[in-house]
Short mmCIF file of C-alpha atoms in Angstrom, two decimals:
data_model
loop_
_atom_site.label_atom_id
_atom_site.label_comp_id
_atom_site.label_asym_id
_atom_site.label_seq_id
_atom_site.Cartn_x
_atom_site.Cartn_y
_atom_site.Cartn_z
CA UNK A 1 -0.20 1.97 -18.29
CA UNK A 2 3.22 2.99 -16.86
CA UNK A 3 5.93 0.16 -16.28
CA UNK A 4 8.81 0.16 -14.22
CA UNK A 5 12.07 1.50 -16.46
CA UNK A 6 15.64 0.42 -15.57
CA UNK A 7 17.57 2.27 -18.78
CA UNK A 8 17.19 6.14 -18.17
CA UNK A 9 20.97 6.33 -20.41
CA UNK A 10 19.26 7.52 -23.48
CA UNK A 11 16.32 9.81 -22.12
CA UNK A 12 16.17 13.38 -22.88
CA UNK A 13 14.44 15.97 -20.61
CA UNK A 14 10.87 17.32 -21.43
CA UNK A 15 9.63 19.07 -18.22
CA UNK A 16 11.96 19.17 -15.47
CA UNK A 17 9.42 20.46 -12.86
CA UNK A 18 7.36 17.76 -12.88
CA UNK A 19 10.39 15.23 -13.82
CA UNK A 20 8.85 14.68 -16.66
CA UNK A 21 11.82 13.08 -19.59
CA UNK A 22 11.40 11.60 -23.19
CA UNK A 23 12.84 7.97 -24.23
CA UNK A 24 13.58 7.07 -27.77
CA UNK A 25 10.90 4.27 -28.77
CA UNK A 26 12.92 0.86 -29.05
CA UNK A 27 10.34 -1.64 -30.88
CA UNK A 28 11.32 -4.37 -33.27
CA UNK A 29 9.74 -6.63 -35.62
CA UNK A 30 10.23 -10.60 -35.21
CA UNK A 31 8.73 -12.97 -37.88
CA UNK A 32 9.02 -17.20 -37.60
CA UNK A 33 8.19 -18.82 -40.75
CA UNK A 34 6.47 -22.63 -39.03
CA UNK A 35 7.04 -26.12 -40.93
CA UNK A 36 4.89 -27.26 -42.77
CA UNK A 37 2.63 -29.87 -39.96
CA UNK A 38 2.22 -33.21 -41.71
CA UNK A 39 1.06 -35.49 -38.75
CA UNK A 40 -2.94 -34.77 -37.94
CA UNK A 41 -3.22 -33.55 -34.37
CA UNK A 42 0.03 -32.11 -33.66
CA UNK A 43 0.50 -28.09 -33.23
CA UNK A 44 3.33 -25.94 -32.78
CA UNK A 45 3.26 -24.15 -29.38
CA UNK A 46 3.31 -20.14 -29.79
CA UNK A 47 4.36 -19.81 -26.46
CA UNK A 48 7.24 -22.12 -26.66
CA UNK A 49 8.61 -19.94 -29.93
CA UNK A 50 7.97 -16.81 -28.10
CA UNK A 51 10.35 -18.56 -25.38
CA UNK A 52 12.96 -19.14 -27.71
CA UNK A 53 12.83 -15.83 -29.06
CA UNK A 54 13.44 -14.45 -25.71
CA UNK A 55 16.13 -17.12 -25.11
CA UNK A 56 18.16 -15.82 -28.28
CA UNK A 57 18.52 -12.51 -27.02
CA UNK A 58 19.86 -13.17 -23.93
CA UNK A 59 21.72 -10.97 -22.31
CA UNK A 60 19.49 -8.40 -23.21
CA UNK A 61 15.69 -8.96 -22.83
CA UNK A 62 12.50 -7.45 -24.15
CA UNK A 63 10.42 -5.20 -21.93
CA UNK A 64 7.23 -6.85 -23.71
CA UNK A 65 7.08 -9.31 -26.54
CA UNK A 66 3.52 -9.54 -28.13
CA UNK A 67 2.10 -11.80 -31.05
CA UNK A 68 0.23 -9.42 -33.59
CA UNK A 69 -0.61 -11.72 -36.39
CA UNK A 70 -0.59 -15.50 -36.39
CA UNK A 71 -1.03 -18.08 -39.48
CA UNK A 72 -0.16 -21.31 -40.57
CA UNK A 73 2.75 -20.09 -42.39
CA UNK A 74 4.53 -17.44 -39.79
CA UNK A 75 4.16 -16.07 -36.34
CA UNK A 76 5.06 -12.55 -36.35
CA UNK A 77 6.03 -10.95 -32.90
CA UNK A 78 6.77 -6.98 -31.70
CA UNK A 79 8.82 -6.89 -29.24
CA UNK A 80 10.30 -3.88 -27.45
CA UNK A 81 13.60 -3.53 -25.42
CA UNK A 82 14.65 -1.16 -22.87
CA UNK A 83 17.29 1.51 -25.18
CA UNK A 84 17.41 1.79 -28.74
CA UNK A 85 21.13 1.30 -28.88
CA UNK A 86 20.60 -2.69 -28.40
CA UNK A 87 18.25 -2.81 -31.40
CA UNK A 88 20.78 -3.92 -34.11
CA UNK A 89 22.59 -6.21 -31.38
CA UNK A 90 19.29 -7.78 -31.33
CA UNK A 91 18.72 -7.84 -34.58
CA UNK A 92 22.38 -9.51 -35.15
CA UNK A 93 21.24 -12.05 -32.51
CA UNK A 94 17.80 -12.68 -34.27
CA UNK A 95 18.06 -11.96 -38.30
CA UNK A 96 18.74 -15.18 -40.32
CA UNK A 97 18.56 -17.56 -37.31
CA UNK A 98 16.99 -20.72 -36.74
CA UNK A 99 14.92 -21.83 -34.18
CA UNK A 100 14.70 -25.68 -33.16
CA UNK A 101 11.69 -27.11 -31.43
CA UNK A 102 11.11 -30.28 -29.24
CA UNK A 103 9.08 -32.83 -31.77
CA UNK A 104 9.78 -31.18 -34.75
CA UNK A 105 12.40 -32.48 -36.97
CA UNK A 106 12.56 -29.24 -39.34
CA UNK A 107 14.07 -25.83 -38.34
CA UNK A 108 11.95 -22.56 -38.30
CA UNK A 109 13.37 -19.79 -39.66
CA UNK A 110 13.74 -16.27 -38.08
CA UNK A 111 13.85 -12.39 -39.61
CA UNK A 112 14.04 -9.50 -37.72
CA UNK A 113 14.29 -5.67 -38.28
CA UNK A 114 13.50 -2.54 -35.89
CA UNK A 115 9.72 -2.02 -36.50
CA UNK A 116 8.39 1.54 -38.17
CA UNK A 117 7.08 3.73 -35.26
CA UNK A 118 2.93 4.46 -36.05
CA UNK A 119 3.53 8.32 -35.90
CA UNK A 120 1.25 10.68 -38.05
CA UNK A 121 3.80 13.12 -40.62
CA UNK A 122 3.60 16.11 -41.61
CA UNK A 123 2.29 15.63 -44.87
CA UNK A 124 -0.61 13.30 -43.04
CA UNK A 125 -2.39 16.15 -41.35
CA UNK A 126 -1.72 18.29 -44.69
CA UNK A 127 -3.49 16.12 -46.75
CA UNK A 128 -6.30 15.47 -44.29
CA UNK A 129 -7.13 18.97 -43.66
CA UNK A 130 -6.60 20.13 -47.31
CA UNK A 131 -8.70 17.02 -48.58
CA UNK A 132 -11.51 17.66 -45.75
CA UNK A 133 -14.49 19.22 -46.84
CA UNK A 134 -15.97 20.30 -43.59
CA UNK A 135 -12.79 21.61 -42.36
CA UNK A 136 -12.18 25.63 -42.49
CA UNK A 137 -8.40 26.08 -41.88
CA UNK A 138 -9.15 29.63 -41.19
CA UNK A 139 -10.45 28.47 -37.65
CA UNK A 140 -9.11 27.23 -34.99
CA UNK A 141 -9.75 23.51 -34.47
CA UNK A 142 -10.37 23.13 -37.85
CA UNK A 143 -6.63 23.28 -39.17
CA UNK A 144 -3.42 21.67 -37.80
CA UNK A 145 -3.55 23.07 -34.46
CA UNK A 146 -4.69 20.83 -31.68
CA UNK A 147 -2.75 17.92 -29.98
CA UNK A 148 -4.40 14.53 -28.98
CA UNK A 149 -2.91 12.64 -26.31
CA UNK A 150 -3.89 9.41 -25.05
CA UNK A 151 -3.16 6.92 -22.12
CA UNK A 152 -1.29 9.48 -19.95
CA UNK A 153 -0.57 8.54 -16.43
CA UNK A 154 -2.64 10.79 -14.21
CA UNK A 155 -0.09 11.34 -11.14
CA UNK A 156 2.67 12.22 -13.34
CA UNK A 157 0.60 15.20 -14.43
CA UNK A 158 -0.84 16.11 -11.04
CA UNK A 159 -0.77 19.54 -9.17
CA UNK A 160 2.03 18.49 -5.93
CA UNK A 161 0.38 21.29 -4.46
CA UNK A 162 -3.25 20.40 -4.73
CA UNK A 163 -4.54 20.49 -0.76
CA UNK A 164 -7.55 18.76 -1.92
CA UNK A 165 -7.04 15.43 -1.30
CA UNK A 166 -9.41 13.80 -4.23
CA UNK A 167 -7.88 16.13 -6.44
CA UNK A 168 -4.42 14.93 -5.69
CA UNK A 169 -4.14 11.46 -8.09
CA UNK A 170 -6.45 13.30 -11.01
CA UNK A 171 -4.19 15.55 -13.93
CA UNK A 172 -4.43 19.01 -13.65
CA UNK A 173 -4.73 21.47 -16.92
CA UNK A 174 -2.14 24.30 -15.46
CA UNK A 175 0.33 21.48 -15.56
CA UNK A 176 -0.18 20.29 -18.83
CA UNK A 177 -0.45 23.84 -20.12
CA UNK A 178 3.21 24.36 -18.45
CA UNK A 179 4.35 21.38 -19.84
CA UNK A 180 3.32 22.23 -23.75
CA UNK A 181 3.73 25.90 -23.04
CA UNK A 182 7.62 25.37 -24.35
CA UNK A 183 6.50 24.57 -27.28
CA UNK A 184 4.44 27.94 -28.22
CA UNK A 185 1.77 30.02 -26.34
CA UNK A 186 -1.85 27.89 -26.05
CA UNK A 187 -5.12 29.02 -27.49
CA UNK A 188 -7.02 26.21 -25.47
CA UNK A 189 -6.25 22.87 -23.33
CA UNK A 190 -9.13 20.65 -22.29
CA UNK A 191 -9.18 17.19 -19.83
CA UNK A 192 -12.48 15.19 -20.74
CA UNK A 193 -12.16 13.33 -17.07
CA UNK A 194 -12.02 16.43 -15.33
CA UNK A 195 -15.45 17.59 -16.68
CA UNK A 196 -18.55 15.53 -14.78
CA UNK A 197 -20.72 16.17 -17.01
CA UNK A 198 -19.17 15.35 -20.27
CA UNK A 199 -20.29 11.16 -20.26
CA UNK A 200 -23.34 13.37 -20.54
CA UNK A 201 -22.93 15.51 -22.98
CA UNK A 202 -22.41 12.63 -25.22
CA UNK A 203 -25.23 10.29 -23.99
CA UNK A 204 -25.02 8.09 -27.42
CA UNK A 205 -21.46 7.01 -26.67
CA UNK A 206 -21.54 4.08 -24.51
CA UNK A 207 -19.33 4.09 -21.65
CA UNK A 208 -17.69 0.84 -20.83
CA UNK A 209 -15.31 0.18 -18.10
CA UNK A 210 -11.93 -1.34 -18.53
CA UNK A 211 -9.20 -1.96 -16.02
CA UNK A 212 -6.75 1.13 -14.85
CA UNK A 213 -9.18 3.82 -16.69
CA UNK A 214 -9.15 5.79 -14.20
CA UNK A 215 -5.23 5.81 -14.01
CA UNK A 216 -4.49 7.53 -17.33
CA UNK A 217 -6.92 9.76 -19.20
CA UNK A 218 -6.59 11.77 -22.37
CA UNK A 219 -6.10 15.52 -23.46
CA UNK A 220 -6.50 18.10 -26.18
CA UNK A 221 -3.51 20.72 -26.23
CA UNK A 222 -4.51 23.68 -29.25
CA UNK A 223 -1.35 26.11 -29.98
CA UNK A 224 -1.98 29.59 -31.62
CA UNK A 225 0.76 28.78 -34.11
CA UNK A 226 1.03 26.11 -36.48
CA UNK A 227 5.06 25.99 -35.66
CA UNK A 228 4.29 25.35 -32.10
CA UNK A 229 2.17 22.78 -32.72
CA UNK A 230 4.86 21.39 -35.41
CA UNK A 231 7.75 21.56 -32.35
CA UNK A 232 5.12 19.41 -30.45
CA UNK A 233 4.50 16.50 -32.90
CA UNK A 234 8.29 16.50 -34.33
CA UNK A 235 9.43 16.08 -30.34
CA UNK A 236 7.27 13.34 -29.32
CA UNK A 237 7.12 11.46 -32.74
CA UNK A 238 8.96 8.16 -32.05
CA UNK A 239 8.84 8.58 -28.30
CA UNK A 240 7.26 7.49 -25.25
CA UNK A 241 7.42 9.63 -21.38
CA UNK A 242 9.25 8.41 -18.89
CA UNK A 243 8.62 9.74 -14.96
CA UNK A 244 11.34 9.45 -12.31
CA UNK A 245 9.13 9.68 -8.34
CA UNK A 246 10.60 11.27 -5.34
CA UNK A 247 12.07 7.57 -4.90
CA UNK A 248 14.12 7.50 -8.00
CA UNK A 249 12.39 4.85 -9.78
CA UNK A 250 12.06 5.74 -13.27
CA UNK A 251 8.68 4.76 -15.07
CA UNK A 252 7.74 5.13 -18.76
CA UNK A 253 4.43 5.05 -20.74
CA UNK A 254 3.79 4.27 -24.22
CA UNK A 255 1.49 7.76 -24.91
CA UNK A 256 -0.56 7.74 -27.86
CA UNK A 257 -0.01 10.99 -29.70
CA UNK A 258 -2.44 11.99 -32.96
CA UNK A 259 -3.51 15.13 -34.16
CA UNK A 260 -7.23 15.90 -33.59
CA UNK A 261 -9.88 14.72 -36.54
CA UNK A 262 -12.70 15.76 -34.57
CA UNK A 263 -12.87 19.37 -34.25
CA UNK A 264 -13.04 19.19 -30.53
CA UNK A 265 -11.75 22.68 -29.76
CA UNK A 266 -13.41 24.45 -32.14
CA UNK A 267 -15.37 27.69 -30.79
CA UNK A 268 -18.95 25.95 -31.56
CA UNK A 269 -17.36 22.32 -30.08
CA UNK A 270 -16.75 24.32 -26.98
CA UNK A 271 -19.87 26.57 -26.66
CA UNK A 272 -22.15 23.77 -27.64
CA UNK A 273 -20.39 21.84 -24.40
CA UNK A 274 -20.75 24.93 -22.58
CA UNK A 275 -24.47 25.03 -23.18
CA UNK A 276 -24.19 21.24 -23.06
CA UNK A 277 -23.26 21.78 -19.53
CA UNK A 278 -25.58 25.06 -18.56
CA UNK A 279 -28.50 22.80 -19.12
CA UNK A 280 -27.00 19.29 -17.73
CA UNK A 281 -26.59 21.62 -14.18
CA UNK A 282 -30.08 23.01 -14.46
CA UNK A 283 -31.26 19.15 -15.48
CA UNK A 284 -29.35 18.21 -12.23
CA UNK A 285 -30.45 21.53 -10.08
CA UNK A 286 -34.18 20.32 -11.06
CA UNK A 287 -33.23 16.74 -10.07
CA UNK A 288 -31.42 17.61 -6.58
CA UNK A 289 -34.90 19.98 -5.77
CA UNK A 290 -37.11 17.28 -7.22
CA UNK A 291 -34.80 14.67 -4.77
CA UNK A 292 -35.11 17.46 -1.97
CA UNK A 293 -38.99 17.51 -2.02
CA UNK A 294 -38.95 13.94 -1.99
CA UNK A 295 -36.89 13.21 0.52
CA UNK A 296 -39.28 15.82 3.00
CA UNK A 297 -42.07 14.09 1.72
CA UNK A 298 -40.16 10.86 2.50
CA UNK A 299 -39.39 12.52 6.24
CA UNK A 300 -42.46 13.39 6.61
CA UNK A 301 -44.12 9.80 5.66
CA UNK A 302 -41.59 8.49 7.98
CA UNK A 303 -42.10 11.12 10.51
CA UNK A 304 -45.86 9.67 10.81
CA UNK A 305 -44.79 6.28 10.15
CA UNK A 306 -42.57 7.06 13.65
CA UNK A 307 -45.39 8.13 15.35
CA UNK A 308 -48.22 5.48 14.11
CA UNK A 309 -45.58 3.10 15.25
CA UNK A 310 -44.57 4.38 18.83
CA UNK A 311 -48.56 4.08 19.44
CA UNK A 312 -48.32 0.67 18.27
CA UNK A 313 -44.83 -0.02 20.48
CA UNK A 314 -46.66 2.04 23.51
CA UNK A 315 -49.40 -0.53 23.01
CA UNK A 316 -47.59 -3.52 23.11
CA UNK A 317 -45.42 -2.55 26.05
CA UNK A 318 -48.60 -2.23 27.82
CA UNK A 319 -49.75 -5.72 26.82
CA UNK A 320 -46.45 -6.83 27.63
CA UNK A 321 -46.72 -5.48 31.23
CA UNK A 322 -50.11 -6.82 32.11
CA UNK A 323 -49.18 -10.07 30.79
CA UNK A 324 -45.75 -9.56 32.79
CA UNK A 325 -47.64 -9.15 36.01
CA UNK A 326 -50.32 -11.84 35.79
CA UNK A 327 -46.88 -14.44 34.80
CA UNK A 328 -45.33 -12.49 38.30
CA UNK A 329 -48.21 -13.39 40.16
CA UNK A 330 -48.52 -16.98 38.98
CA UNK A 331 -44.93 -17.41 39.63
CA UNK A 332 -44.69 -16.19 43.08
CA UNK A 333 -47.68 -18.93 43.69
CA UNK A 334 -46.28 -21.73 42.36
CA UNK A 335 -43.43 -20.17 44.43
CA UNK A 336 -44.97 -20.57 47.57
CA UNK A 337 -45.84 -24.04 46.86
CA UNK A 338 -42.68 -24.97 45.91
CA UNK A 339 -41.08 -23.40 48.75
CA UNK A 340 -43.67 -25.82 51.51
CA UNK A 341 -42.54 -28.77 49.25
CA UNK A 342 -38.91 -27.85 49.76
CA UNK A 343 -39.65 -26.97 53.77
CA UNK A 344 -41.32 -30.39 53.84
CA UNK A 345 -38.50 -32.72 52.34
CA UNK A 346 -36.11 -30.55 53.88
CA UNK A 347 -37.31 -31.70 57.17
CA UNK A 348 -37.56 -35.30 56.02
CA UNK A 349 -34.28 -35.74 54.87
CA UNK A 350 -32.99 -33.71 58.34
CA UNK A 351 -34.69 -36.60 60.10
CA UNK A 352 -33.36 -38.70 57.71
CA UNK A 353 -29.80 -37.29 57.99
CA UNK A 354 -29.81 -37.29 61.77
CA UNK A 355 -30.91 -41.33 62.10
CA UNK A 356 -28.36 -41.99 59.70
CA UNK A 357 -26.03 -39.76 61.85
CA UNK A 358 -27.14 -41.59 64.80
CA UNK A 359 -26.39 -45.12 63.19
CA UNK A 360 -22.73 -43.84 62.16
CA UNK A 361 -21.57 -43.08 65.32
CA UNK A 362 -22.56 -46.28 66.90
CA UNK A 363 -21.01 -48.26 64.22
CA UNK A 364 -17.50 -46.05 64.39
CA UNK A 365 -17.98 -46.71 68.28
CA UNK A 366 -17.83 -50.63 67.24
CA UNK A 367 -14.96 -50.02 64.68
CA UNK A 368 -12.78 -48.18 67.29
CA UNK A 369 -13.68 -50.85 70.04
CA UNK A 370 -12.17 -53.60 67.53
CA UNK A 371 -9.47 -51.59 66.71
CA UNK A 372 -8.53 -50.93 70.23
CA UNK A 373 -8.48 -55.01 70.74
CA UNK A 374 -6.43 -55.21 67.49
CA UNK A 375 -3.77 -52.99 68.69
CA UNK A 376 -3.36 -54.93 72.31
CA UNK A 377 -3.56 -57.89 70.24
CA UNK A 378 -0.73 -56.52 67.56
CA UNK A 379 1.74 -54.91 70.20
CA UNK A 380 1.84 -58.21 72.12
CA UNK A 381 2.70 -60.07 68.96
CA UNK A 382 5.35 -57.48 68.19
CA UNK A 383 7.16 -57.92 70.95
CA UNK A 384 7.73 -61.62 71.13
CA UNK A 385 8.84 -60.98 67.79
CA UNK A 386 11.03 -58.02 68.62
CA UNK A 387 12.71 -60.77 71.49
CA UNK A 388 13.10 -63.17 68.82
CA UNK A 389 14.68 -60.75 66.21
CA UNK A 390 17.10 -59.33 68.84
CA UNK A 391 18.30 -62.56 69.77
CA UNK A 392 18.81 -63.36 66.46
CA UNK A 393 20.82 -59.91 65.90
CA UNK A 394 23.42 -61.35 68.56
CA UNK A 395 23.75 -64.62 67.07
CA UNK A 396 24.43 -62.64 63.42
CA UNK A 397 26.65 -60.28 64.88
CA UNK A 398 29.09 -62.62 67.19
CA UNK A 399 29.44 -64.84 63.34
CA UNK A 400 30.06 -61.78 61.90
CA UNK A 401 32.42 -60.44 64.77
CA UNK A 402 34.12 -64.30 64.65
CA UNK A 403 34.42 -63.75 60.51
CA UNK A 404 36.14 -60.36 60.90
CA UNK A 405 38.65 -61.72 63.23
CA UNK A 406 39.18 -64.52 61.11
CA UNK A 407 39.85 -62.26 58.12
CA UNK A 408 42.25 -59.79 60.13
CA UNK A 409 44.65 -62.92 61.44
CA UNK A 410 44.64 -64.26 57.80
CA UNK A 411 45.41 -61.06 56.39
CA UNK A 412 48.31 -60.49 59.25
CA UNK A 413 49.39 -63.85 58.59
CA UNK A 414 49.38 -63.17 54.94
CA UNK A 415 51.32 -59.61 55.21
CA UNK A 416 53.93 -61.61 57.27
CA UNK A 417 55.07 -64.12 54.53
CA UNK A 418 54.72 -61.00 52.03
CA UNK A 419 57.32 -58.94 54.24
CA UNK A 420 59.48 -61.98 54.28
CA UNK A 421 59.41 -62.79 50.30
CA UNK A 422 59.97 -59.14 50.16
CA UNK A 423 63.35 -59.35 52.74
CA UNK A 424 64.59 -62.19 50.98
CA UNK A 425 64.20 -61.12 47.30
CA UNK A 426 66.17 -57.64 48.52
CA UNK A 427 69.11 -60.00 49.89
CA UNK A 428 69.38 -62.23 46.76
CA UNK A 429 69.13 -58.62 44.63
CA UNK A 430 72.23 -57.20 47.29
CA UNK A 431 73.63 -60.67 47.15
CA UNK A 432 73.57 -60.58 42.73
CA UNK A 433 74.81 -56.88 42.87
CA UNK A 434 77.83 -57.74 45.04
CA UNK A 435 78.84 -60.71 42.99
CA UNK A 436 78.70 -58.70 40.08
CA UNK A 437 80.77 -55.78 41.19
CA UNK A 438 83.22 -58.45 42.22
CA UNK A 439 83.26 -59.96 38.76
CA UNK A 440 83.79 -55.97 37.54
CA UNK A 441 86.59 -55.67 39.82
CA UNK A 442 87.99 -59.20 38.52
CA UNK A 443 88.34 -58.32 35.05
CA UNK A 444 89.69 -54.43 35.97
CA UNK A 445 92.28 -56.22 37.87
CA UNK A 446 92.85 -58.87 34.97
CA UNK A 447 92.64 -56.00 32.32
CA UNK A 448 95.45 -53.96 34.34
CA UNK A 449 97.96 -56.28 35.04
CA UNK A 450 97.90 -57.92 30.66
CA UNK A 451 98.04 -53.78 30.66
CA UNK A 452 101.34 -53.87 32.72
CA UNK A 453 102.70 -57.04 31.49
CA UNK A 454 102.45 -55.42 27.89
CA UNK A 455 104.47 -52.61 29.08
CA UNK A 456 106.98 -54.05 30.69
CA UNK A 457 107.50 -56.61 27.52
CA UNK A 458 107.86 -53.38 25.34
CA UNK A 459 109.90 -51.55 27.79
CA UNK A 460 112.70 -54.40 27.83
CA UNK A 461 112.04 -54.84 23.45
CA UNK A 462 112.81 -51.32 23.50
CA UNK A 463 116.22 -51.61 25.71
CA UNK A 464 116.99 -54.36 23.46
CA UNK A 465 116.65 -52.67 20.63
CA UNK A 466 119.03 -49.24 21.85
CA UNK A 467 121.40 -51.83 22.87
CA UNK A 468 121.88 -53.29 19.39
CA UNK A 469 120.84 -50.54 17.16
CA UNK A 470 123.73 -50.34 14.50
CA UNK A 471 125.76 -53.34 15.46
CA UNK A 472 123.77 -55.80 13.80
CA UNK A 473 120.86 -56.60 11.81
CA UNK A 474 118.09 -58.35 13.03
CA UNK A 475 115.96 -60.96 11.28
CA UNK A 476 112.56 -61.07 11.45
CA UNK A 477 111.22 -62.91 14.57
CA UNK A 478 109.27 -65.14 12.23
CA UNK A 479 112.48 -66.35 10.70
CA UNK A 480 113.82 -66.83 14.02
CA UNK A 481 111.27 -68.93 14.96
CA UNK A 482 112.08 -70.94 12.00
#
């Protein structure tokens, strides 16, 4: 099956028509030697090593990491990763690491190394087809000359031209003989799925189904020359194809890739299929005339079936419609019956209605009489009330009239001594301004004349002084004083 492919760094193209490119086979081998479990009941978890594993690798990750042999001893894992450049990083991450688990008080050891690619060599088909005894390398099929290829992803070798449309999803042999064509000019190609009648050719094999089988199917590719067939197996040994759709999503596939053991395109493999086939069409001509005859016998049965049973419906409906007539006619009797019953209480219950009519009037006459008397009765009550409520207005009003009055002489009387307190407190402010100005102008006054008084002192000190300067000299006035 194909799987999604993220790495295309390291593929190499193989048929560009078809976008069709080869990637390097990245696959390495992971073994965890397990403790040795001395408590009864306890188990080490495979999945929680495989985690680890994965965990140790990290950045990098494995496109698939599968157990292929467990024991009490080791767990051995194959893992693959997406380019074969990372392999010895991963192996550096891996190799002669330990691995701790939860509940376990002893390490588990770890060895890795980049797994051997199962790829059949040259000297393999040699030996088999120089050892074989019912092999005749002087035919073809029966030497190293014929291709086996297994698990191939059916759209990436489909026509893009095919018009048919359940022809488009299945391979088509003119591709694949394009595709291996670059490797040498081919004697013979053949698709087993393509052929309807080969699960019949072989009617001992059992055919079981398994899931996608119809997605990938196998092939047989024979070259004329054994070089061609050499270029084939030396460029796909150690790879797998990778497919990039009209989206640009690359996809690879692990294709198995052998050379054939089973003489399938030898001449008498392919004329005793042909022959195979010649009778299987005759087998299923004879069945489709055999199925033909039946199915006019089968018309014909049903043809008369048809008819016996239109009799039989033609029948009943005429049954049906005597039995339909004589149910009309009892009907439309107990119709007319019911209709007199209906005519009959119809009439009662308009008499009935009509006394009860009678009675309703007469009492709504009564009802309308009292009410007539209740109204006189009400409006005369109403308005010796309405006198005593208006006189009761005036009284309310004239207190309230007498209240506002009251109100608007207080509130006059109250403005009054407001405007007064107001008058007064301006005088005493006036009154308090002017007293202080004069007290300004009383120490301006003061302030001059010690101003004047200073001067004139210092004037006649300073006459005093021109008048004896250089006749005498003057003591201190602090001595004097003394």
């Amino acid at each position: 099956m194909a799987s999604a492919c993220n790495d295309t760094s390291d593929a190499v193209e193989f048929f560009e028509p078809q976008n069709l490119y080869l990637k390097p086979i990245a696959k390495l081998n992971v073994c965890v030697q397990l403790p040795l479990l001395k408590l009864a009941g306890k188990s080490i978890s495979n999945w929680e090593v495989m985690e680890k594993v994965k965990t140790m690798i990290k950045p990098d990750s494995f496109i698939s990491l599968k157990i292929i042999k467990s024991t009490l001893e080791f767990l051995r894992f194959e893992g693959e990763i997406e380019n074969k450049s990372l392999i010895k990083n991963c192996i550096a991450k891996l190799d002669a690491k330990t691995i701790k688990l939860s509940g376990f008080p002893d390490v588990l050891k770890v060895r890795a190394a980049e797994a051997k690619v199962i790829f059949p060599t040259r000297h393999d088909w040699d030996s088999y087809f120089r050892d074989a005894k019912h092999m005749n390398e002087m035919r073809a099929g029966e030497r190293p000359d014929t291709i086996f290829l297994k698990d191939v992803p059916c759209r990436w070798f489909a026509n893009r031209r095919e018009k048919d449309k359940e022809r488009v999803d299945k391979p088509s042999e003119f591709i694949l003989r394009k595709v291996f064509e670059q490797f040498g000019e081919i004697r013979c190609a053949d698709i087993p799925m393509l052929d309807p009648y080969r699960e019949e050719v072989y009617p001992g094999v059992i055919q079981t189904f398994s899931f996608g089988q119809h997605l990938t199917f196998s092939a047989y590719v024979q070259f004329k020359e054994y070089i061609s067939f050499v270029k084939a197996m030396d460029t796909l040994r150690g790879m797998k194809m990778m497919h990039i759709g009209e989206d640009g999503k690359a996809s690879s596939a692990s294709v198995k890739v052998d050379f054939d053991r089973t003489r399938h395109l030898t001449d008498k493999a392919i004329a005793r299929r042909r022959k195979e086939r010649e009778k299987l069409m005759e087998l299923e001509r004879l069945r489709e005339e055999k199925v033909r005859l039946e199915r006019e016998d089968e018309k014909k049965k049903q043809e008369l079936e048809r008819i016996r049973q239109e009799e039989e419906d033609r029948e009943r409906e005429r049954k049906r419609e005597e039995k339909l007539r004589k149910r009309e006619k009892r009907m439309k009797e107990r119709e007319e019956k019911r209709k007199i019953r209906k005519q009959e209480e119809k009439n009662r219950e308009d008499e009935r209605k009509m006394a009860l009519k009678i009675a309703m009037e007469e009492r709504k006459l009564l009802i309308a009489k009292r009410q007539l008397e209740s109204i006189h009765l009400l409006t005369e009550l109403l308005n010796r009330v309405k006198v005593v409520k208006v006189q009761e207005d005036l009284v309310r009003k004239e207190k309230e009239i007498e209240e506002i009055r009251r109100k608007q002489v207080e509130e006059e009387r109250l403005k009054k001594l407001a405007d007064e307190k107001r008058k007064l407190d301006t005088q005493k402010r006036k009154k308090e301004k002017l007293e202080k100005q004069e007290k300004e102008l009383r120490d301006k006054i003061l302030l001059r004349m010690k101003a004047i008084e200073e001067k004139k002192a210092e004037t006649q000190r300073e006459e005093l002084r021109k008048k004896i300067r250089g006749k005498t000299k003057l003591k201190s006035a602090v001595i004097l004083n003394r």
